[in-house]
Amino acid sequence: MSRYYDSRSGDPGSYRDRRSNGGGLVGSSGQSYSGSSSSTSSLPSMRGEAEGLAKQELDGLTPFEKNFYRESPSVAAMTESDVEAYRKRRQITVEGRDVPKPISNFRDLSFPDYVMQEVLKAGFVEPTPIQAQGWPMALKGRDLIGIAETGSGKTLAYLLPAIVHVNAQPILAPRDGPIVLVLAPTRELAVQIQQEATKFGASSKIKNTCIYGGVPKGPQVRDLQRGVEIVIATPGRLIDMLESHHTNLRRVTYLVLDEADRMLDMGFDPQIRKIVSQKIFYNEDTLVATSDQIRPDRQTLYWSATWPKEVEQLARQFLYNPYKVVIGSIDLKANHAIHQIVEIVSEHQKYNKLVKLLEDIMDGSRILVFMDTKKGCDQTTRQLRMDGWPALSIHGDKSQAERDWVLSEFKAGKSPIMTATDVAARGLDVKDVKYVINYDFPGSLEDYVHRIGRTGRAGAKGTAYTYFTAANARFAKELINILEEAGQKVSPELAEMGRGAPPASSGYGGFRDRGRGFGGGRSWS
């Protein structure tokens, strides 16, 4: 481990960093539990009550440091007009009190050398917009709401400050739970986050584990019992571990809710509330926090790609006086690096259209095909394989071992076509997915944006093809808005549907039907 409490300092909020061989204290500002001196909040919530508890010095809670931001001279020299111009150029909108200026390059960061070495080793040229503004916010120790599209670099926007945060806390004692808790909606996203945490936390010897269902509990339990500073978890399996007393949340001082909108879409609202809620009771007229829940003075970072009412309501309950940073518009929009092609088809045309498209675009690149149902996913995959196409499928009914194998085959290019239900719409981070195909249109425009967001990641270009039927007509107007906002072409047939007109018969008969039956016997080499 790289941290220990230096009792000689006489400051219960100060910890020495072993990396510097005992030289220099990390954090001795004596920051209050709340991380803020403000008594008002732009998002009034139960955290306001927690703030009151903090000022009474919650029984049994040791103060901890969470403000690590030191503004560089170059950032300090930025004028208000400089800041405004930079934010406008990078489509950054901010809300909150005392918002720090954005950084424009990595030299402006107050990350320790061991973190910066990992950043430079990864080959990053400059911070993404969410990192440029989000890193100073997170390092200041305040609660944070980040709204940014998928593929925007938000994982590192919260993980690197998390590493700094962990390195300033006391070393884990036996039976201690984690210091950092990251909640994610899917196993795939949780695993992706863990890979980044492992890569960037290695130089600090920060241990992590990934807690998710569908696999045996044994290895996860052993990780928790040995002690890990960072836990990345899906809500259901984490609650199972808490109820079985394999871990606890008493040490959690840095909480991340990633893809909050997706977690609510998947019905995790009760589980999130159960994990995050701080139970309060009176003890001889003194307010006291229970010992088994996340402490109320934690730092919470809340990340979402969209900002519907349900997401905002959850934020109001669990954040105190947060910063808010929005990249682009909070209105639903697609990544402009993705070329979107929407074709009006009938249901029975879809498979032949898919095969014709694959013949046109197949060049060994990875192709992700989305289906609505697990049954449809398996049937289409089976037919593709019978026709000689190298396809595998992934969905929620498959075991975790099989899902991991399919994903590894897809990433390696051994099976460059992967069909999937929405289980893969978020959290799937394969660097070179060149094409996304919506074989079935999803049940919401949010899911459409996240599906096509599996391509065009990290500055790359991508193409998304969508088969749109009469049954999807209710989505036409909103889909047109998304296409137009991204500067994409809207076909006359889709425009007609957007105006409420039924699709013309020529919309179905006007496409060249190859007349190809199933079982074409295509060979793949």
Short mmCIF file of C-alpha atoms in Angstrom, two decimals:
data_model
loop_
_atom_site.label_atom_id
_atom_site.label_comp_id
_atom_site.label_asym_id
_atom_site.label_seq_id
_atom_site.Cartn_x
_atom_site.Cartn_y
_atom_site.Cartn_z
CA MET A 1 0.00 0.00 0.00
CA SER A 2 1.03 3.54 -0.63
CA ARG A 3 -0.69 5.41 2.20
CA TYR A 4 -0.55 5.55 5.94
CA TYR A 5 -1.83 7.85 8.64
CA ASP A 6 0.89 10.07 10.10
CA SER A 7 -0.13 10.52 13.72
CA ARG A 8 2.91 12.71 14.32
CA SER A 9 1.40 15.50 12.25
CA GLY A 10 -1.27 16.08 14.88
CA ASP A 11 -3.72 16.64 12.05
CA PRO A 12 -6.35 13.89 11.77
CA GLY A 13 -7.01 15.01 8.18
CA SER A 14 -3.40 14.65 7.03
CA TYR A 15 -1.75 11.57 5.59
CA ARG A 16 1.76 11.00 4.35
CA ASP A 17 2.35 9.60 0.90
CA ARG A 18 4.80 6.70 1.00
CA ARG A 19 5.68 7.32 -2.61
CA SER A 20 7.76 10.29 -1.48
CA ASN A 21 9.52 8.24 1.24
CA GLY A 22 7.72 10.08 3.99
CA GLY A 23 8.36 13.56 2.68
CA GLY A 24 5.51 16.03 2.52
CA LEU A 25 1.98 15.84 3.80
CA VAL A 26 -0.83 15.09 1.42
CA GLY A 27 -3.76 17.23 2.41
CA SER A 28 -3.77 19.22 5.62
CA SER A 29 -6.28 21.92 4.91
CA GLY A 30 -8.61 20.91 7.69
CA GLN A 31 -11.50 20.98 5.26
CA SER A 32 -14.93 20.60 6.82
CA TYR A 33 -16.89 17.40 6.42
CA SER A 34 -19.13 19.02 3.83
CA GLY A 35 -16.43 20.09 1.44
CA SER A 36 -18.20 23.42 1.12
CA SER A 37 -18.81 26.49 3.23
CA SER A 38 -22.06 27.25 1.48
CA SER A 39 -25.27 26.83 3.40
CA THR A 40 -27.43 26.98 0.29
CA SER A 41 -27.74 24.42 -2.44
CA SER A 42 -28.81 24.63 -6.05
CA LEU A 43 -30.17 21.12 -5.55
CA PRO A 44 -31.81 21.09 -2.09
CA SER A 45 -31.84 17.59 -0.71
CA MET A 46 -31.42 15.24 2.21
CA ARG A 47 -27.71 16.03 1.92
CA GLY A 48 -28.60 19.37 3.48
CA GLU A 49 -29.51 17.46 6.61
CA ALA A 50 -26.23 15.58 6.33
CA GLU A 51 -24.45 18.93 6.20
CA GLY A 52 -26.07 19.88 9.47
CA LEU A 53 -24.92 16.60 10.96
CA ALA A 54 -21.39 17.25 9.79
CA LYS A 55 -21.27 20.58 11.56
CA GLN A 56 -22.12 18.77 14.77
CA GLU A 57 -19.15 16.44 14.19
CA LEU A 58 -20.89 13.16 13.45
CA ASP A 59 -20.23 10.57 16.10
CA GLY A 60 -17.43 8.24 15.09
CA LEU A 61 -16.61 9.87 11.77
CA THR A 62 -13.01 10.99 11.34
CA PRO A 63 -12.49 14.07 9.14
CA PHE A 64 -11.02 13.34 5.74
CA GLU A 65 -9.39 15.40 3.02
CA LYS A 66 -11.01 15.80 -0.38
CA ASN A 67 -9.88 19.15 -1.78
CA PHE A 68 -6.71 18.52 -3.80
CA TYR A 69 -6.96 21.16 -6.52
CA ARG A 70 -4.18 23.66 -6.93
CA GLU A 71 -4.77 26.10 -9.77
CA SER A 72 -1.74 26.42 -12.04
CA PRO A 73 -0.34 29.90 -12.86
CA SER A 74 -1.39 29.58 -16.51
CA VAL A 75 -4.98 28.77 -15.54
CA ALA A 76 -5.01 31.53 -12.92
CA ALA A 77 -3.90 33.98 -15.62
CA MET A 78 -6.96 33.22 -17.76
CA THR A 79 -9.36 36.16 -17.88
CA GLU A 80 -13.12 35.73 -17.73
CA SER A 81 -13.27 36.34 -21.48
CA ASP A 82 -10.58 33.67 -22.01
CA VAL A 83 -12.59 31.19 -19.95
CA GLU A 84 -15.82 32.05 -21.75
CA ALA A 85 -14.19 31.66 -25.16
CA TYR A 86 -12.63 28.32 -24.23
CA ARG A 87 -15.90 26.93 -22.88
CA LYS A 88 -17.80 28.13 -25.94
CA ARG A 89 -15.27 26.56 -28.30
CA ARG A 90 -15.47 23.20 -26.52
CA GLN A 91 -19.25 23.38 -25.89
CA ILE A 92 -18.89 23.40 -22.10
CA THR A 93 -21.74 24.76 -19.97
CA VAL A 94 -21.37 25.03 -16.19
CA GLU A 95 -23.57 25.72 -13.18
CA GLY A 96 -22.78 26.10 -9.51
CA ARG A 97 -20.97 28.28 -7.00
CA ASP A 98 -17.26 29.09 -7.38
CA VAL A 99 -16.83 26.99 -10.50
CA PRO A 100 -13.11 26.48 -11.22
CA LYS A 101 -11.68 27.51 -14.58
CA PRO A 102 -11.17 24.73 -17.12
CA ILE A 103 -7.71 23.44 -17.95
CA SER A 104 -6.44 23.36 -21.52
CA ASN A 105 -3.56 20.90 -21.20
CA PHE A 106 -2.28 18.25 -18.84
CA ARG A 107 0.44 20.52 -17.45
CA ASP A 108 -2.31 22.58 -15.81
CA LEU A 109 -3.37 19.67 -13.61
CA SER A 110 -2.46 19.18 -10.00
CA PHE A 111 -2.27 15.41 -10.46
CA PRO A 112 0.78 13.84 -8.82
CA ASP A 113 3.63 12.73 -11.07
CA TYR A 114 2.74 9.06 -10.77
CA VAL A 115 -0.75 9.77 -12.16
CA MET A 116 0.56 12.03 -14.92
CA GLN A 117 3.02 9.34 -16.02
CA GLU A 118 0.11 6.98 -16.62
CA VAL A 119 -1.78 9.66 -18.57
CA LEU A 120 1.17 10.36 -20.82
CA LYS A 121 1.90 6.65 -21.22
CA ALA A 122 -1.64 6.20 -22.53
CA GLY A 123 -0.82 8.60 -25.36
CA PHE A 124 -3.44 11.26 -24.68
CA VAL A 125 -2.78 14.53 -26.50
CA GLU A 126 -5.13 16.88 -24.64
CA PRO A 127 -8.00 16.60 -22.16
CA THR A 128 -11.46 15.98 -23.62
CA PRO A 129 -14.03 18.71 -22.81
CA ILE A 130 -15.52 16.73 -19.90
CA GLN A 131 -12.03 16.17 -18.49
CA ALA A 132 -10.92 19.78 -19.03
CA GLN A 133 -13.75 21.04 -16.83
CA GLY A 134 -14.54 17.95 -14.77
CA TRP A 135 -11.06 17.31 -13.39
CA PRO A 136 -10.75 20.66 -11.57
CA MET A 137 -14.29 20.24 -10.23
CA ALA A 138 -13.72 16.71 -8.96
CA LEU A 139 -10.33 17.54 -7.44
CA LYS A 140 -11.89 20.36 -5.40
CA GLY A 141 -13.88 17.74 -3.50
CA ARG A 142 -17.35 19.06 -4.29
CA ASP A 143 -20.29 16.99 -5.52
CA LEU A 144 -20.48 16.96 -9.30
CA ILE A 145 -23.07 16.32 -12.00
CA GLY A 146 -21.53 15.53 -15.39
CA ILE A 147 -23.69 15.31 -18.51
CA ALA A 148 -21.79 14.10 -21.58
CA GLU A 149 -22.34 11.72 -24.45
CA THR A 150 -20.86 8.24 -24.46
CA GLY A 151 -17.24 8.01 -25.55
CA SER A 152 -16.44 11.45 -24.13
CA GLY A 153 -13.75 10.36 -21.67
CA LYS A 154 -15.87 10.60 -18.54
CA THR A 155 -14.47 7.40 -16.99
CA LEU A 156 -11.05 9.00 -16.52
CA ALA A 157 -12.80 12.24 -15.52
CA TYR A 158 -13.76 10.54 -12.26
CA LEU A 159 -11.15 7.77 -11.94
CA LEU A 160 -8.01 9.92 -11.86
CA PRO A 161 -9.36 12.19 -9.08
CA ALA A 162 -10.45 8.98 -7.31
CA ILE A 163 -6.84 7.76 -7.32
CA VAL A 164 -5.64 11.04 -5.82
CA HIS A 165 -8.46 10.82 -3.24
CA VAL A 166 -7.54 7.27 -2.22
CA ASN A 167 -3.86 8.13 -1.86
CA ALA A 168 -4.71 10.79 0.72
CA GLN A 169 -6.80 8.53 2.98
CA PRO A 170 -5.69 6.25 5.82
CA ILE A 171 -4.57 2.77 4.87
CA LEU A 172 -7.32 0.14 4.98
CA ALA A 173 -7.64 -1.69 8.26
CA PRO A 174 -8.78 -5.33 8.49
CA ARG A 175 -12.48 -5.72 7.60
CA ASP A 176 -12.60 -2.21 6.10
CA GLY A 177 -14.70 -1.74 3.02
CA PRO A 178 -13.68 0.34 0.00
CA ILE A 179 -12.85 4.05 -0.09
CA VAL A 180 -14.18 4.52 -3.63
CA LEU A 181 -17.45 2.98 -4.82
CA VAL A 182 -18.45 3.13 -8.49
CA LEU A 183 -21.97 1.97 -9.37
CA ALA A 184 -22.60 0.93 -12.97
CA PRO A 185 -25.71 -0.45 -14.70
CA THR A 186 -24.20 -3.43 -16.54
CA ARG A 187 -21.49 -6.03 -16.07
CA GLU A 188 -19.88 -4.94 -19.33
CA LEU A 189 -19.53 -1.33 -18.22
CA ALA A 190 -18.30 -2.39 -14.77
CA VAL A 191 -15.56 -4.52 -16.35
CA GLN A 192 -14.51 -1.67 -18.64
CA ILE A 193 -14.23 0.67 -15.65
CA GLN A 194 -12.19 -1.90 -13.75
CA GLN A 195 -9.72 -2.18 -16.61
CA GLU A 196 -9.11 1.57 -16.50
CA ALA A 197 -8.88 1.55 -12.69
CA THR A 198 -6.28 -1.22 -12.85
CA LYS A 199 -4.22 0.54 -15.51
CA PHE A 200 -4.13 3.96 -13.86
CA GLY A 201 -4.06 2.77 -10.25
CA ALA A 202 -1.18 0.32 -10.65
CA SER A 203 1.57 2.84 -9.89
CA SER A 204 -0.10 3.62 -6.56
CA LYS A 205 -0.64 -0.06 -5.73
CA ILE A 206 -4.35 0.68 -5.42
CA LYS A 207 -6.35 -2.54 -5.39
CA ASN A 208 -9.79 -2.89 -6.95
CA THR A 209 -12.43 -5.50 -7.62
CA CYS A 210 -15.47 -5.78 -9.84
CA ILE A 211 -18.70 -6.99 -8.26
CA TYR A 212 -21.44 -8.21 -10.60
CA GLY A 213 -23.92 -11.05 -10.93
CA GLY A 214 -23.93 -14.05 -13.23
CA VAL A 215 -20.63 -15.45 -11.94
CA PRO A 216 -19.61 -17.31 -8.76
CA LYS A 217 -19.30 -15.12 -5.68
CA GLY A 218 -16.19 -16.78 -4.30
CA PRO A 219 -13.45 -14.77 -6.05
CA GLN A 220 -15.33 -11.51 -5.45
CA VAL A 221 -15.78 -12.33 -1.76
CA ARG A 222 -12.06 -13.12 -1.43
CA ASP A 223 -11.15 -9.79 -3.00
CA LEU A 224 -13.42 -7.94 -0.58
CA GLN A 225 -12.08 -9.83 2.43
CA ARG A 226 -8.47 -9.08 1.46
CA GLY A 227 -9.36 -5.40 1.23
CA VAL A 228 -9.66 -3.22 -1.87
CA GLU A 229 -9.64 0.56 -2.13
CA ILE A 230 -11.92 0.69 -5.18
CA VAL A 231 -15.07 -1.35 -5.77
CA ILE A 232 -16.84 -1.19 -9.12
CA ALA A 233 -20.25 -2.82 -8.83
CA THR A 234 -23.65 -3.40 -10.31
CA PRO A 235 -26.34 -2.61 -7.71
CA GLY A 236 -27.90 -6.06 -7.28
CA ARG A 237 -24.73 -8.03 -6.55
CA LEU A 238 -23.39 -5.27 -4.28
CA ILE A 239 -26.52 -5.40 -2.12
CA ASP A 240 -26.09 -9.18 -1.93
CA MET A 241 -22.53 -8.71 -0.68
CA LEU A 242 -23.62 -6.09 1.86
CA GLU A 243 -26.47 -8.23 3.21
CA SER A 244 -24.11 -11.20 3.48
CA HIS A 245 -21.67 -9.00 5.45
CA HIS A 246 -18.85 -9.61 2.99
CA THR A 247 -18.17 -5.87 2.87
CA ASN A 248 -19.45 -2.56 4.23
CA LEU A 249 -19.59 1.03 3.07
CA ARG A 250 -18.33 2.78 6.21
CA ARG A 251 -15.10 3.91 4.52
CA VAL A 252 -16.68 5.14 1.29
CA THR A 253 -15.84 8.81 0.91
CA TYR A 254 -15.88 8.97 -2.91
CA LEU A 255 -19.05 7.71 -4.60
CA VAL A 256 -19.63 7.55 -8.36
CA LEU A 257 -22.93 6.82 -10.08
CA ASP A 258 -22.02 6.13 -13.71
CA GLU A 259 -24.65 6.01 -16.47
CA ALA A 260 -27.29 7.09 -13.96
CA ASP A 261 -29.93 7.40 -16.68
CA ARG A 262 -29.34 3.81 -17.78
CA MET A 263 -29.54 2.54 -14.20
CA LEU A 264 -32.95 4.15 -13.85
CA ASP A 265 -34.04 2.78 -17.22
CA MET A 266 -33.15 -0.69 -15.97
CA GLY A 267 -35.20 -0.28 -12.81
CA PHE A 268 -32.32 0.07 -10.34
CA ASP A 269 -33.84 3.07 -8.54
CA PRO A 270 -34.73 1.09 -5.35
CA GLN A 271 -31.31 -0.55 -5.21
CA ILE A 272 -29.49 2.76 -5.67
CA ARG A 273 -31.53 4.31 -2.87
CA LYS A 274 -30.82 1.36 -0.60
CA ILE A 275 -27.08 1.58 -1.24
CA VAL A 276 -26.74 5.35 -1.04
CA SER A 277 -29.29 6.25 1.65
CA GLN A 278 -27.92 7.46 4.96
CA LYS A 279 -29.99 6.25 7.88
CA ILE A 280 -30.25 8.79 10.70
CA PHE A 281 -31.42 8.37 14.27
CA TYR A 282 -31.36 10.31 17.55
CA ASN A 283 -29.21 9.26 20.48
CA GLU A 284 -29.96 11.28 23.61
CA ASP A 285 -31.09 14.25 21.50
CA THR A 286 -27.95 14.11 19.35
CA LEU A 287 -28.17 13.26 15.67
CA VAL A 288 -26.02 10.27 14.83
CA ALA A 289 -25.39 8.39 11.58
CA THR A 290 -25.60 4.62 11.45
CA SER A 291 -22.29 2.89 10.90
CA ASP A 292 -23.26 0.57 8.06
CA GLN A 293 -24.13 3.12 5.39
CA ILE A 294 -22.08 5.45 3.22
CA ARG A 295 -21.14 8.44 5.33
CA PRO A 296 -23.21 11.55 4.54
CA ASP A 297 -20.22 13.84 3.99
CA ARG A 298 -18.89 11.80 1.09
CA GLN A 299 -18.07 13.31 -2.29
CA THR A 300 -20.58 12.17 -4.92
CA LEU A 301 -20.05 12.29 -8.68
CA TYR A 302 -23.13 11.68 -10.78
CA TRP A 303 -22.69 10.95 -14.48
CA SER A 304 -25.32 10.68 -17.17
CA ALA A 305 -25.59 11.01 -20.92
CA THR A 306 -29.08 12.49 -20.70
CA TRP A 307 -30.94 14.62 -18.15
CA PRO A 308 -34.56 13.43 -17.91
CA LYS A 309 -36.70 14.32 -14.89
CA GLU A 310 -36.07 10.98 -13.19
CA VAL A 311 -32.30 11.48 -13.34
CA GLU A 312 -32.61 15.03 -11.99
CA GLN A 313 -34.87 13.88 -9.14
CA LEU A 314 -32.35 11.25 -8.04
CA ALA A 315 -29.56 13.83 -8.15
CA ARG A 316 -31.58 16.17 -5.95
CA GLN A 317 -31.75 13.50 -3.26
CA PHE A 318 -28.13 12.42 -3.16
CA LEU A 319 -26.03 15.47 -3.97
CA TYR A 320 -25.27 18.59 -1.95
CA ASN A 321 -24.43 21.93 -3.57
CA PRO A 322 -23.01 20.30 -6.68
CA TYR A 323 -21.19 21.64 -9.67
CA LYS A 324 -22.87 20.80 -12.93
CA VAL A 325 -21.04 20.51 -16.24
CA VAL A 326 -22.78 19.80 -19.54
CA ILE A 327 -20.88 19.01 -22.71
CA GLY A 328 -22.91 20.13 -25.72
CA SER A 329 -26.62 20.42 -25.07
CA ILE A 330 -28.64 18.67 -22.39
CA ASP A 331 -31.13 17.96 -25.16
CA LEU A 332 -30.79 14.46 -26.50
CA LYS A 333 -28.34 14.38 -29.37
CA ALA A 334 -26.10 12.00 -31.22
CA ASN A 335 -22.33 12.08 -31.63
CA HIS A 336 -21.63 14.23 -34.70
CA ALA A 337 -18.77 11.92 -35.69
CA ILE A 338 -21.31 9.21 -36.55
CA HIS A 339 -22.85 9.07 -40.04
CA GLN A 340 -26.49 8.07 -39.51
CA ILE A 341 -28.44 6.31 -42.27
CA VAL A 342 -32.14 5.53 -41.63
CA GLU A 343 -33.97 3.29 -44.10
CA ILE A 344 -37.72 2.71 -44.13
CA VAL A 345 -38.38 -1.02 -44.49
CA SER A 346 -41.01 -3.61 -43.77
CA GLU A 347 -40.43 -6.25 -41.13
CA HIS A 348 -40.06 -9.10 -43.62
CA GLN A 349 -37.40 -7.18 -45.59
CA LYS A 350 -35.00 -6.81 -42.70
CA TYR A 351 -32.93 -9.96 -43.03
CA ASN A 352 -32.36 -9.60 -46.77
CA LYS A 353 -31.49 -5.94 -46.21
CA LEU A 354 -29.02 -6.94 -43.52
CA VAL A 355 -27.29 -9.50 -45.74
CA LYS A 356 -27.06 -7.02 -48.63
CA LEU A 357 -25.61 -4.41 -46.28
CA LEU A 358 -23.05 -6.84 -44.87
CA GLU A 359 -21.95 -7.71 -48.41
CA ASP A 360 -21.43 -4.00 -49.08
CA ILE A 361 -19.60 -3.01 -45.92
CA MET A 362 -17.87 -6.16 -44.67
CA ASP A 363 -14.13 -5.50 -44.69
CA GLY A 364 -13.06 -7.26 -41.49
CA SER A 365 -14.09 -4.31 -39.30
CA ARG A 366 -16.23 -4.90 -36.26
CA ILE A 367 -19.98 -4.66 -36.86
CA LEU A 368 -22.48 -4.48 -33.99
CA VAL A 369 -26.08 -5.43 -34.79
CA PHE A 370 -28.79 -4.55 -32.25
CA MET A 371 -31.98 -6.59 -31.77
CA ASP A 372 -34.94 -5.98 -29.49
CA THR A 373 -35.30 -9.49 -28.08
CA LYS A 374 -33.05 -12.32 -26.95
CA LYS A 375 -34.99 -14.75 -29.14
CA GLY A 376 -34.63 -12.55 -32.20
CA CYS A 377 -30.96 -12.09 -31.44
CA ASP A 378 -30.34 -15.85 -31.36
CA GLN A 379 -32.48 -16.59 -34.41
CA THR A 380 -30.82 -13.94 -36.58
CA THR A 381 -27.35 -14.99 -35.42
CA ARG A 382 -28.12 -18.63 -36.19
CA GLN A 383 -29.32 -17.69 -39.68
CA LEU A 384 -26.28 -15.51 -40.32
CA ARG A 385 -23.98 -18.37 -39.40
CA MET A 386 -25.93 -20.76 -41.64
CA ASP A 387 -25.37 -18.25 -44.45
CA GLY A 388 -21.67 -18.24 -43.73
CA TRP A 389 -21.33 -14.96 -41.81
CA PRO A 390 -18.98 -14.92 -38.77
CA ALA A 391 -21.54 -13.83 -36.18
CA LEU A 392 -21.95 -14.40 -32.44
CA SER A 393 -24.59 -13.06 -30.06
CA ILE A 394 -24.60 -11.54 -26.59
CA HIS A 395 -27.59 -10.96 -24.32
CA GLY A 396 -28.75 -11.23 -20.73
CA ASP A 397 -29.72 -14.92 -20.81
CA LYS A 398 -26.20 -16.02 -21.62
CA SER A 399 -23.84 -16.92 -18.79
CA GLN A 400 -21.16 -14.43 -17.88
CA ALA A 401 -18.48 -16.83 -19.11
CA GLU A 402 -20.16 -17.06 -22.51
CA ARG A 403 -20.64 -13.29 -22.69
CA ASP A 404 -16.98 -12.75 -21.87
CA TRP A 405 -15.94 -15.24 -24.55
CA VAL A 406 -18.18 -13.68 -27.21
CA LEU A 407 -16.87 -10.23 -26.37
CA SER A 408 -13.26 -11.40 -26.53
CA GLU A 409 -13.88 -13.04 -29.93
CA PHE A 410 -15.47 -9.81 -31.16
CA LYS A 411 -12.66 -7.61 -29.85
CA ALA A 412 -10.02 -9.88 -31.39
CA GLY A 413 -11.79 -9.78 -34.75
CA LYS A 414 -12.25 -13.56 -34.84
CA SER A 415 -15.99 -12.97 -35.03
CA PRO A 416 -16.30 -9.43 -36.45
CA ILE A 417 -20.11 -9.47 -36.38
CA MET A 418 -21.82 -9.40 -32.98
CA THR A 419 -25.57 -9.26 -32.48
CA ALA A 420 -26.75 -7.91 -29.16
CA THR A 421 -29.73 -6.78 -27.15
CA ASP A 422 -29.51 -3.51 -25.24
CA VAL A 423 -27.37 -5.21 -22.62
CA ALA A 424 -24.47 -4.06 -24.81
CA ALA A 425 -25.82 -0.61 -25.64
CA ARG A 426 -23.85 0.93 -22.80
CA GLY A 427 -20.58 -0.12 -21.33
CA LEU A 428 -19.32 -1.83 -24.47
CA ASP A 429 -16.04 -0.09 -25.26
CA VAL A 430 -14.49 -1.71 -28.29
CA LYS A 431 -12.18 0.83 -29.88
CA ASP A 432 -12.78 0.01 -33.53
CA VAL A 433 -16.48 -0.74 -33.97
CA LYS A 434 -16.86 0.73 -37.43
CA TYR A 435 -20.56 0.05 -37.98
CA VAL A 436 -23.64 -0.16 -35.80
CA ILE A 437 -26.81 -1.62 -37.30
CA ASN A 438 -30.19 -1.15 -35.61
CA TYR A 439 -31.92 -4.24 -36.99
CA ASP A 440 -34.78 -3.42 -34.61
CA PHE A 441 -35.41 0.16 -33.59
CA PRO A 442 -35.11 0.52 -29.79
CA GLY A 443 -37.89 1.46 -27.39
CA SER A 444 -36.64 5.00 -26.80
CA LEU A 445 -34.59 7.70 -28.49
CA GLU A 446 -32.18 7.61 -25.53
CA ASP A 447 -31.42 3.98 -26.32
CA TYR A 448 -30.99 4.87 -30.01
CA VAL A 449 -28.36 7.47 -29.14
CA HIS A 450 -26.53 5.07 -26.83
CA ARG A 451 -26.65 2.21 -29.31
CA ILE A 452 -25.12 4.18 -32.14
CA GLY A 453 -22.64 5.62 -29.64
CA ARG A 454 -20.82 2.27 -29.68
CA THR A 455 -19.12 3.59 -32.82
CA GLY A 456 -17.44 6.95 -33.36
CA ARG A 457 -15.65 6.70 -30.01
CA ALA A 458 -12.57 8.60 -28.83
CA GLY A 459 -12.53 10.89 -31.85
CA ALA A 460 -12.96 8.14 -34.47
CA LYS A 461 -15.56 8.19 -37.23
CA GLY A 462 -18.36 5.64 -37.47
CA THR A 463 -21.52 4.77 -39.36
CA ALA A 464 -24.91 3.73 -37.98
CA TYR A 465 -27.58 2.05 -40.12
CA THR A 466 -31.15 1.87 -38.84
CA TYR A 467 -34.11 -0.12 -40.16
CA PHE A 468 -37.25 1.86 -39.40
CA THR A 469 -40.73 0.34 -39.83
CA ALA A 470 -44.31 1.57 -39.66
CA ALA A 471 -44.45 0.21 -36.12
CA ASN A 472 -41.75 2.72 -35.15
CA ALA A 473 -43.62 5.72 -36.60
CA ARG A 474 -44.23 7.30 -33.19
CA PHE A 475 -40.47 7.91 -32.91
CA ALA A 476 -40.15 9.54 -36.33
CA LYS A 477 -40.42 13.19 -35.28
CA GLU A 478 -37.86 12.90 -32.46
CA LEU A 479 -35.55 10.84 -34.63
CA ILE A 480 -35.68 13.53 -37.31
CA ASN A 481 -34.73 16.13 -34.68
CA ILE A 482 -31.67 14.05 -33.70
CA LEU A 483 -30.66 13.59 -37.33
CA GLU A 484 -31.06 17.27 -38.17
CA GLU A 485 -29.16 18.41 -35.08
CA ALA A 486 -26.24 16.20 -36.18
CA GLY A 487 -26.39 17.51 -39.75
CA GLN A 488 -27.59 14.19 -41.17
CA LYS A 489 -29.75 13.62 -44.24
CA VAL A 490 -33.45 12.88 -43.63
CA SER A 491 -35.07 10.73 -46.31
CA PRO A 492 -38.40 11.88 -47.82
CA GLU A 493 -40.08 8.72 -46.49
CA LEU A 494 -38.96 9.43 -42.92
CA ALA A 495 -39.93 13.09 -43.26
CA GLU A 496 -43.44 12.00 -44.30
CA MET A 497 -43.71 9.75 -41.25
CA GLY A 498 -42.53 12.64 -39.07
CA ARG A 499 -45.43 14.71 -40.36
CA GLY A 500 -47.84 11.99 -39.28
CA ALA A 501 -48.44 10.52 -42.73
CA PRO A 502 -48.47 6.72 -43.04
CA PRO A 503 -45.56 5.31 -45.04
CA ALA A 504 -46.29 5.18 -48.76
CA SER A 505 -46.60 1.77 -50.31
CA SER A 506 -43.64 2.68 -52.49
CA GLY A 507 -41.66 2.93 -49.28
CA TYR A 508 -41.86 -0.83 -48.98
CA GLY A 509 -41.86 -1.81 -52.64
CA GLY A 510 -39.26 0.69 -53.79
CA PHE A 511 -36.26 -1.19 -52.42
CA ARG A 512 -34.49 -3.79 -54.50
CA ASP A 513 -35.32 -7.14 -52.91
CA ARG A 514 -32.60 -9.60 -53.75
CA GLY A 515 -35.03 -12.47 -53.25
CA ARG A 516 -32.36 -14.19 -51.24
CA GLY A 517 -33.70 -16.97 -49.08
CA PHE A 518 -32.21 -18.24 -45.84
CA GLY A 519 -29.42 -20.77 -46.04
CA GLY A 520 -27.47 -19.18 -48.86
CA GLY A 521 -24.38 -21.19 -47.97
CA ARG A 522 -21.91 -18.30 -47.99
CA SER A 523 -18.36 -19.30 -47.07
CA TRP A 524 -16.19 -17.06 -44.93
CA SER A 525 -12.43 -17.01 -44.96
#
